[in-house]
PDB file of C-alpha atoms in Angstrom:
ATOM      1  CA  UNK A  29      19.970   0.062  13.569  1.00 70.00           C
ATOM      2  CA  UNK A  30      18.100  -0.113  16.944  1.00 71.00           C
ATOM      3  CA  UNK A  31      15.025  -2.514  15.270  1.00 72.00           C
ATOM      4  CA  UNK A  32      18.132  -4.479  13.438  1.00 73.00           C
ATOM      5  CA  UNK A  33      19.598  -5.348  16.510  1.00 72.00           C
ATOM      6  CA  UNK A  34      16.987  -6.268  18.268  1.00 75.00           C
ATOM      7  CA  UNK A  35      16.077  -8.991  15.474  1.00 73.00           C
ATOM      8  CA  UNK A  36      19.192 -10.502  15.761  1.00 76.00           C
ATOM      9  CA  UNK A  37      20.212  -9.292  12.337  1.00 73.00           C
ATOM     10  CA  UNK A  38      23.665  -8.963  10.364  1.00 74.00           C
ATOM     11  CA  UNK A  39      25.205  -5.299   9.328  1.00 71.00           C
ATOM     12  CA  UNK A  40      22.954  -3.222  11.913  1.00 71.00           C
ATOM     13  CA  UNK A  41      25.407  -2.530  14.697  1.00 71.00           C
ATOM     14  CA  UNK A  42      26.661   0.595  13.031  1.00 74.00           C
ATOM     15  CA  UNK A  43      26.467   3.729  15.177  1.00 75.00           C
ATOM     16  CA  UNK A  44      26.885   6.465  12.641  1.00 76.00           C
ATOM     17  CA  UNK A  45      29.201   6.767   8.728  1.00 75.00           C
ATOM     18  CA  UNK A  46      32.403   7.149  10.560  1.00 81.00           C
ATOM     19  CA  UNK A  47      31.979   3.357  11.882  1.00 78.00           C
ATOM     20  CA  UNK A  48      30.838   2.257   8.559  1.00 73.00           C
ATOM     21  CA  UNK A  49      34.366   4.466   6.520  1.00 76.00           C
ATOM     22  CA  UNK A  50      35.767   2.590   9.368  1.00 79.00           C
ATOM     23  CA  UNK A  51      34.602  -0.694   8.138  1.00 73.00           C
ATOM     24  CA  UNK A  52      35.533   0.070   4.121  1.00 72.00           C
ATOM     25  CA  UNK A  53      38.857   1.340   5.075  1.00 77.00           C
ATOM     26  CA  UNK A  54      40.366  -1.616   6.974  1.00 78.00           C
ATOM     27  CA  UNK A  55      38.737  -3.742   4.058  1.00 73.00           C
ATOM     28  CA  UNK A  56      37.848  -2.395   0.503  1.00 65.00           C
ATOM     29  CA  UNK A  57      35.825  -5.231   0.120  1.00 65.00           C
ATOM     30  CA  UNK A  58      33.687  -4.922   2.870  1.00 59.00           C
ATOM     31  CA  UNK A  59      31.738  -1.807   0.797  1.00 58.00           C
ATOM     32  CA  UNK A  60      30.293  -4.403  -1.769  1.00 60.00           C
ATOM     33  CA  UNK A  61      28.766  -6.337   1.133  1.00 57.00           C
ATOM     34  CA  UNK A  62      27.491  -2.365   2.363  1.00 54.00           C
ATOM     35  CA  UNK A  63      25.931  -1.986  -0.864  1.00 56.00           C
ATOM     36  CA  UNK A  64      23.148  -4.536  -0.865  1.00 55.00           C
ATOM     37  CA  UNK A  65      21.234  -1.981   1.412  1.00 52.00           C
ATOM     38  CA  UNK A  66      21.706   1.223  -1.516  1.00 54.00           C
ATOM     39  CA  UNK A  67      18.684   2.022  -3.210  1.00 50.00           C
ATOM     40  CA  UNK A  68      19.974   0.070  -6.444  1.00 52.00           C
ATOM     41  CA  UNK A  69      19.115  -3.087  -4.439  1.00 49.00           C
ATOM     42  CA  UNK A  70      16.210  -2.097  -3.208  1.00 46.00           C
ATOM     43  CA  UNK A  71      14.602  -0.553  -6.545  1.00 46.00           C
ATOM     44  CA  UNK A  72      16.086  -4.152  -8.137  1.00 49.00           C
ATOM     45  CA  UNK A  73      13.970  -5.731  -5.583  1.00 47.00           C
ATOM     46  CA  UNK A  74      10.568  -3.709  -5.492  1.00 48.00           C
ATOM     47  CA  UNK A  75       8.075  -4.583  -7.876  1.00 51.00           C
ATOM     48  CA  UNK A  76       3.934  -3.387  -8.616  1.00 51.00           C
ATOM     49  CA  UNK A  77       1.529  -5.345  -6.453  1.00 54.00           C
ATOM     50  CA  UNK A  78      -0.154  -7.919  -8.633  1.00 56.00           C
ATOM     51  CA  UNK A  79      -3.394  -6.885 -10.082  1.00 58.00           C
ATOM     52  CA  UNK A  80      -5.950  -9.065 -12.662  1.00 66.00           C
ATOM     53  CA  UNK A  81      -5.605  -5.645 -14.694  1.00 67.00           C
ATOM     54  CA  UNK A  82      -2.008  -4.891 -14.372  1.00 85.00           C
ATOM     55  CA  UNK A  83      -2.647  -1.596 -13.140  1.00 93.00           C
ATOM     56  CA  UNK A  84      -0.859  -0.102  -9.837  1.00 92.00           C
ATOM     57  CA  UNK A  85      -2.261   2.720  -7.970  1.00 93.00           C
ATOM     58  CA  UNK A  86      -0.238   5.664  -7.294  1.00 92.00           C
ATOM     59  CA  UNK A  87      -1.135   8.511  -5.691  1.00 89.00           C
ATOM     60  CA  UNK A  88      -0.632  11.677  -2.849  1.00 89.00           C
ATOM     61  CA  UNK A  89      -2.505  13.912  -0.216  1.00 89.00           C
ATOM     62  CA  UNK A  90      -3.742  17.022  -1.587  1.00 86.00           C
ATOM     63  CA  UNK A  91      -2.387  20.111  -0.105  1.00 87.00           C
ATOM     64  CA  UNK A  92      -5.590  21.151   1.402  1.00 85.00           C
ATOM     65  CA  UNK A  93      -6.659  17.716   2.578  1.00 84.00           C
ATOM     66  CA  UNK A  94      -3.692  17.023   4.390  1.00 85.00           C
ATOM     67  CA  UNK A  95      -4.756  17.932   8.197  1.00 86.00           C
ATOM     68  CA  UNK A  96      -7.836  19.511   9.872  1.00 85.00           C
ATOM     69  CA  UNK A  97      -7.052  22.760  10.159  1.00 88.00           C
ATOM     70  CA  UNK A  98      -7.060  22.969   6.197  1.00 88.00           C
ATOM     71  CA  UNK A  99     -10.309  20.781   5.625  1.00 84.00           C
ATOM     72  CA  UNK A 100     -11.812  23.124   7.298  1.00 88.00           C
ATOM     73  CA  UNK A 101     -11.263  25.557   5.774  1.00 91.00           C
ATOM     74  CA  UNK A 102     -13.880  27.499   3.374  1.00 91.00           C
ATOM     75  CA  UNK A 103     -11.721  29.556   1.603  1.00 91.00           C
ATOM     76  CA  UNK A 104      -8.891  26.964   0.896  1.00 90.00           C
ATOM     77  CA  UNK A 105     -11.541  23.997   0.060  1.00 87.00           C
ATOM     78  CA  UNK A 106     -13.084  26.832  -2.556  1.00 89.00           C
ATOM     79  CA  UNK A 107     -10.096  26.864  -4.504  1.00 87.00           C
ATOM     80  CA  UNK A 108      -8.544  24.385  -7.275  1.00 81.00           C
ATOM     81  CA  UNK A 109      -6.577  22.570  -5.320  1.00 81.00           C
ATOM     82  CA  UNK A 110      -9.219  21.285  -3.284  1.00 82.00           C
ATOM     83  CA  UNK A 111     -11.188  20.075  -6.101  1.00 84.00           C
ATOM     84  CA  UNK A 112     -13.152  16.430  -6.550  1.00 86.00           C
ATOM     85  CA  UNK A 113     -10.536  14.251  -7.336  1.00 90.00           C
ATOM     86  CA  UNK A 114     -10.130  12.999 -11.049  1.00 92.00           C
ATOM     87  CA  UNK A 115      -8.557   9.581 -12.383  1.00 95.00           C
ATOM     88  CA  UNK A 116      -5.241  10.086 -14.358  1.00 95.00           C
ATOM     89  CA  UNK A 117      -4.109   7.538 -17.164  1.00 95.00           C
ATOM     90  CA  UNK A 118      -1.653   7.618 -19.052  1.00 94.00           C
ATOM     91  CA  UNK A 119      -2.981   7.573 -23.149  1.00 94.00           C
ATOM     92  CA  UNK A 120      -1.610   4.199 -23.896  1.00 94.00           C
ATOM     93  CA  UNK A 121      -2.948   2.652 -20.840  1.00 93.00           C
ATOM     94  CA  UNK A 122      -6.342   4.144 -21.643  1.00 94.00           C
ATOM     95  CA  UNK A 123      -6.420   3.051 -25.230  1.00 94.00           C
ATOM     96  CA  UNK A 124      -5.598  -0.204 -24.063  1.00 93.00           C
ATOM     97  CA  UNK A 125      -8.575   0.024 -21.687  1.00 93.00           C
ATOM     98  CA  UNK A 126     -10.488   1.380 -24.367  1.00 93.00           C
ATOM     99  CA  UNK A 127     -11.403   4.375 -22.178  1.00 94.00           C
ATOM    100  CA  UNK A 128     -13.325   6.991 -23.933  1.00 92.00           C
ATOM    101  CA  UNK A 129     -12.958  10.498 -23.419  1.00 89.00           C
ATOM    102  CA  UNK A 130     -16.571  11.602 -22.475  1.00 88.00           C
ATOM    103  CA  UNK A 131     -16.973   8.276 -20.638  1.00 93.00           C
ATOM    104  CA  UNK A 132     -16.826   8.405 -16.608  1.00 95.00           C
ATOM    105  CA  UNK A 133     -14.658   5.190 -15.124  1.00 96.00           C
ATOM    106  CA  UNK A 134     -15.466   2.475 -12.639  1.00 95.00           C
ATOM    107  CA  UNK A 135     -12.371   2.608 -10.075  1.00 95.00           C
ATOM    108  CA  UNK A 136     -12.587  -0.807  -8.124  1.00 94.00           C
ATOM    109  CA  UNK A 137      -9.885  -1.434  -5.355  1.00 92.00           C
ATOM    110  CA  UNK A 138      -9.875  -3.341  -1.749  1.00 88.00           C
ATOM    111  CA  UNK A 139     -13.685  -5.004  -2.720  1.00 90.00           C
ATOM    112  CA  UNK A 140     -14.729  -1.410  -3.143  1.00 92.00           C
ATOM    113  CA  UNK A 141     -16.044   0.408  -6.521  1.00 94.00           C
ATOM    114  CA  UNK A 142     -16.244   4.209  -6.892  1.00 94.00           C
ATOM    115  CA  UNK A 143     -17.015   6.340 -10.197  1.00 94.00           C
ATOM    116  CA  UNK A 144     -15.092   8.982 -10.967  1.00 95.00           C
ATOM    117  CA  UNK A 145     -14.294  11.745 -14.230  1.00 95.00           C
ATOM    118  CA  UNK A 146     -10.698  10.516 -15.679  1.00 96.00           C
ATOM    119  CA  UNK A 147      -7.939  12.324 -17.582  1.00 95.00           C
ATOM    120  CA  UNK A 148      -5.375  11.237 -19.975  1.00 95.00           C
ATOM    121  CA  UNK A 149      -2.215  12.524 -18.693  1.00 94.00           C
ATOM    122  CA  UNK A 150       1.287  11.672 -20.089  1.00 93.00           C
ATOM    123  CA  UNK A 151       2.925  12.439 -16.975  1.00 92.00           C
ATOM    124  CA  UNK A 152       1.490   9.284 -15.512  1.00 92.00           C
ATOM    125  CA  UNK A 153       3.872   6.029 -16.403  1.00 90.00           C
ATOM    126  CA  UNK A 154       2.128   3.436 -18.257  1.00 91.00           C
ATOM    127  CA  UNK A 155       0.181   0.869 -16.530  1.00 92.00           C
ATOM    128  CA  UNK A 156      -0.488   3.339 -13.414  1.00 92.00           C
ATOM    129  CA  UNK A 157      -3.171   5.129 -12.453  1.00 93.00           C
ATOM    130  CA  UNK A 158      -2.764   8.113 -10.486  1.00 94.00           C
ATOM    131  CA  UNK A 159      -5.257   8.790  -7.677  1.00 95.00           C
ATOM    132  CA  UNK A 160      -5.134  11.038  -4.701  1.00 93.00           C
ATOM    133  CA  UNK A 161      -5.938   9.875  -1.322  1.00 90.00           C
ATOM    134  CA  UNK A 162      -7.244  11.564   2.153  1.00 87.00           C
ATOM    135  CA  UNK A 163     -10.624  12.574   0.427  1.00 87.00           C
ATOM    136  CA  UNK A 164     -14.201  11.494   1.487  1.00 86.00           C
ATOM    137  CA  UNK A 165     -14.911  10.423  -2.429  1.00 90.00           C
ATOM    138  CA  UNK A 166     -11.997   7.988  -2.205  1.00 90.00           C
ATOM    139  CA  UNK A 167     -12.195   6.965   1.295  1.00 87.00           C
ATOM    140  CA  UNK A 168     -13.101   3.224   1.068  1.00 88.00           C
ATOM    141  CA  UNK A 169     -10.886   2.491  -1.925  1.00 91.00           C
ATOM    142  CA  UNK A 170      -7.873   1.352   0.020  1.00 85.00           C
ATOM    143  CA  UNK A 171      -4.467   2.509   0.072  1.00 88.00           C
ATOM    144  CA  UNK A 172      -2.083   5.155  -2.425  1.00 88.00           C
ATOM    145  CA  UNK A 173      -0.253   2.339  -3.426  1.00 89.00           C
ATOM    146  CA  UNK A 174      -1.851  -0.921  -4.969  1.00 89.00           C
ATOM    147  CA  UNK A 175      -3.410  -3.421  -7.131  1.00 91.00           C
ATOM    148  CA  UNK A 176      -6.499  -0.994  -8.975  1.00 93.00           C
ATOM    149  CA  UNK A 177      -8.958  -1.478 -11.570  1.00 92.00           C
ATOM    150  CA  UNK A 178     -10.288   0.481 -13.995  1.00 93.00           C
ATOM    151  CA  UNK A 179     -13.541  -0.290 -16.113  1.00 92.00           C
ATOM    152  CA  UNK A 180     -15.312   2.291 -18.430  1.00 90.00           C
ATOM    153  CA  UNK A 181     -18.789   3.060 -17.036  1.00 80.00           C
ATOM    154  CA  UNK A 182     -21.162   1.032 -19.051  1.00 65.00           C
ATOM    155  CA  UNK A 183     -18.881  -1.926 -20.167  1.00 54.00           C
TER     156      UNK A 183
END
């Protein structure tokens, strides 16, 4: 509201929901003007950066990378979840790459390329490439959400 405001900007000068019933009550119609800020219009509006591959990187902070106090320590960084991370496709995007299954990947994103192992996972939507962030191995890649390529070591 406060940032809104400030801009100048139309539809931010609501204090809290009893303002806003406020609003829809005096004029039903006024809700359908409320609604181009629900998350229908904004998922209408949102679309995958662009990439030359047509891949999007998504990805999350490990539980044990996510602050100091757990990077450093031994016993939490021994276990699986602090393991190196691993590149997950889904199977049709990594037939369509012509991945193979033995084969380690080239992961190129922000002018930098790392190499990493890479799983075909079904969870992972088509044309995404899942990918954690907030470890040393994927440091320079650039952020959890974003254009990516993908290459097949050797190609």
């Amino acid at each position: 509201r406060r940032l809104g405001v400030d801009l100048g900007l139309s539809d931010f000068d609501f204090i809290d929901a009893k303002a806003i019933n406020e609003v829809i009550a005096k004029d039903p119609g006024a809700s359908k003007d409320l609604k181009k800020y629900g998350p229908e219009t904004v998922a209408a509006n949102t679309r995958a950066p662009d990439s030359d591959s047509g891949l999007t990187r998504i990805g999350d902070v490990p539980i044990y990378h996510c602050d100091g106090l757990v990077r450093r320590s031994k016993p939490l960084q021994d276990s699986d979840h602090a393991s190196a991370p691993i590149v997950r496709i889904h199977p049709q995007t990594a037939s369509r790459l012509n991945l193979a299954a033995d084969q380690r990947v080239d992961v190129t994103q922000n002018g930098h390329t790392v190499t990493f192992d890479w799983a075909a996972d079904e969870r992972i939507a088509p044309d995404a490439v899942w990918l954690p962030t907030a470890q040393a191995e994927v440091a320079g890649l650039g952020a959890s959400y974003g254009a990516i390529q993908i290459q097949g070591c050797g190609q």
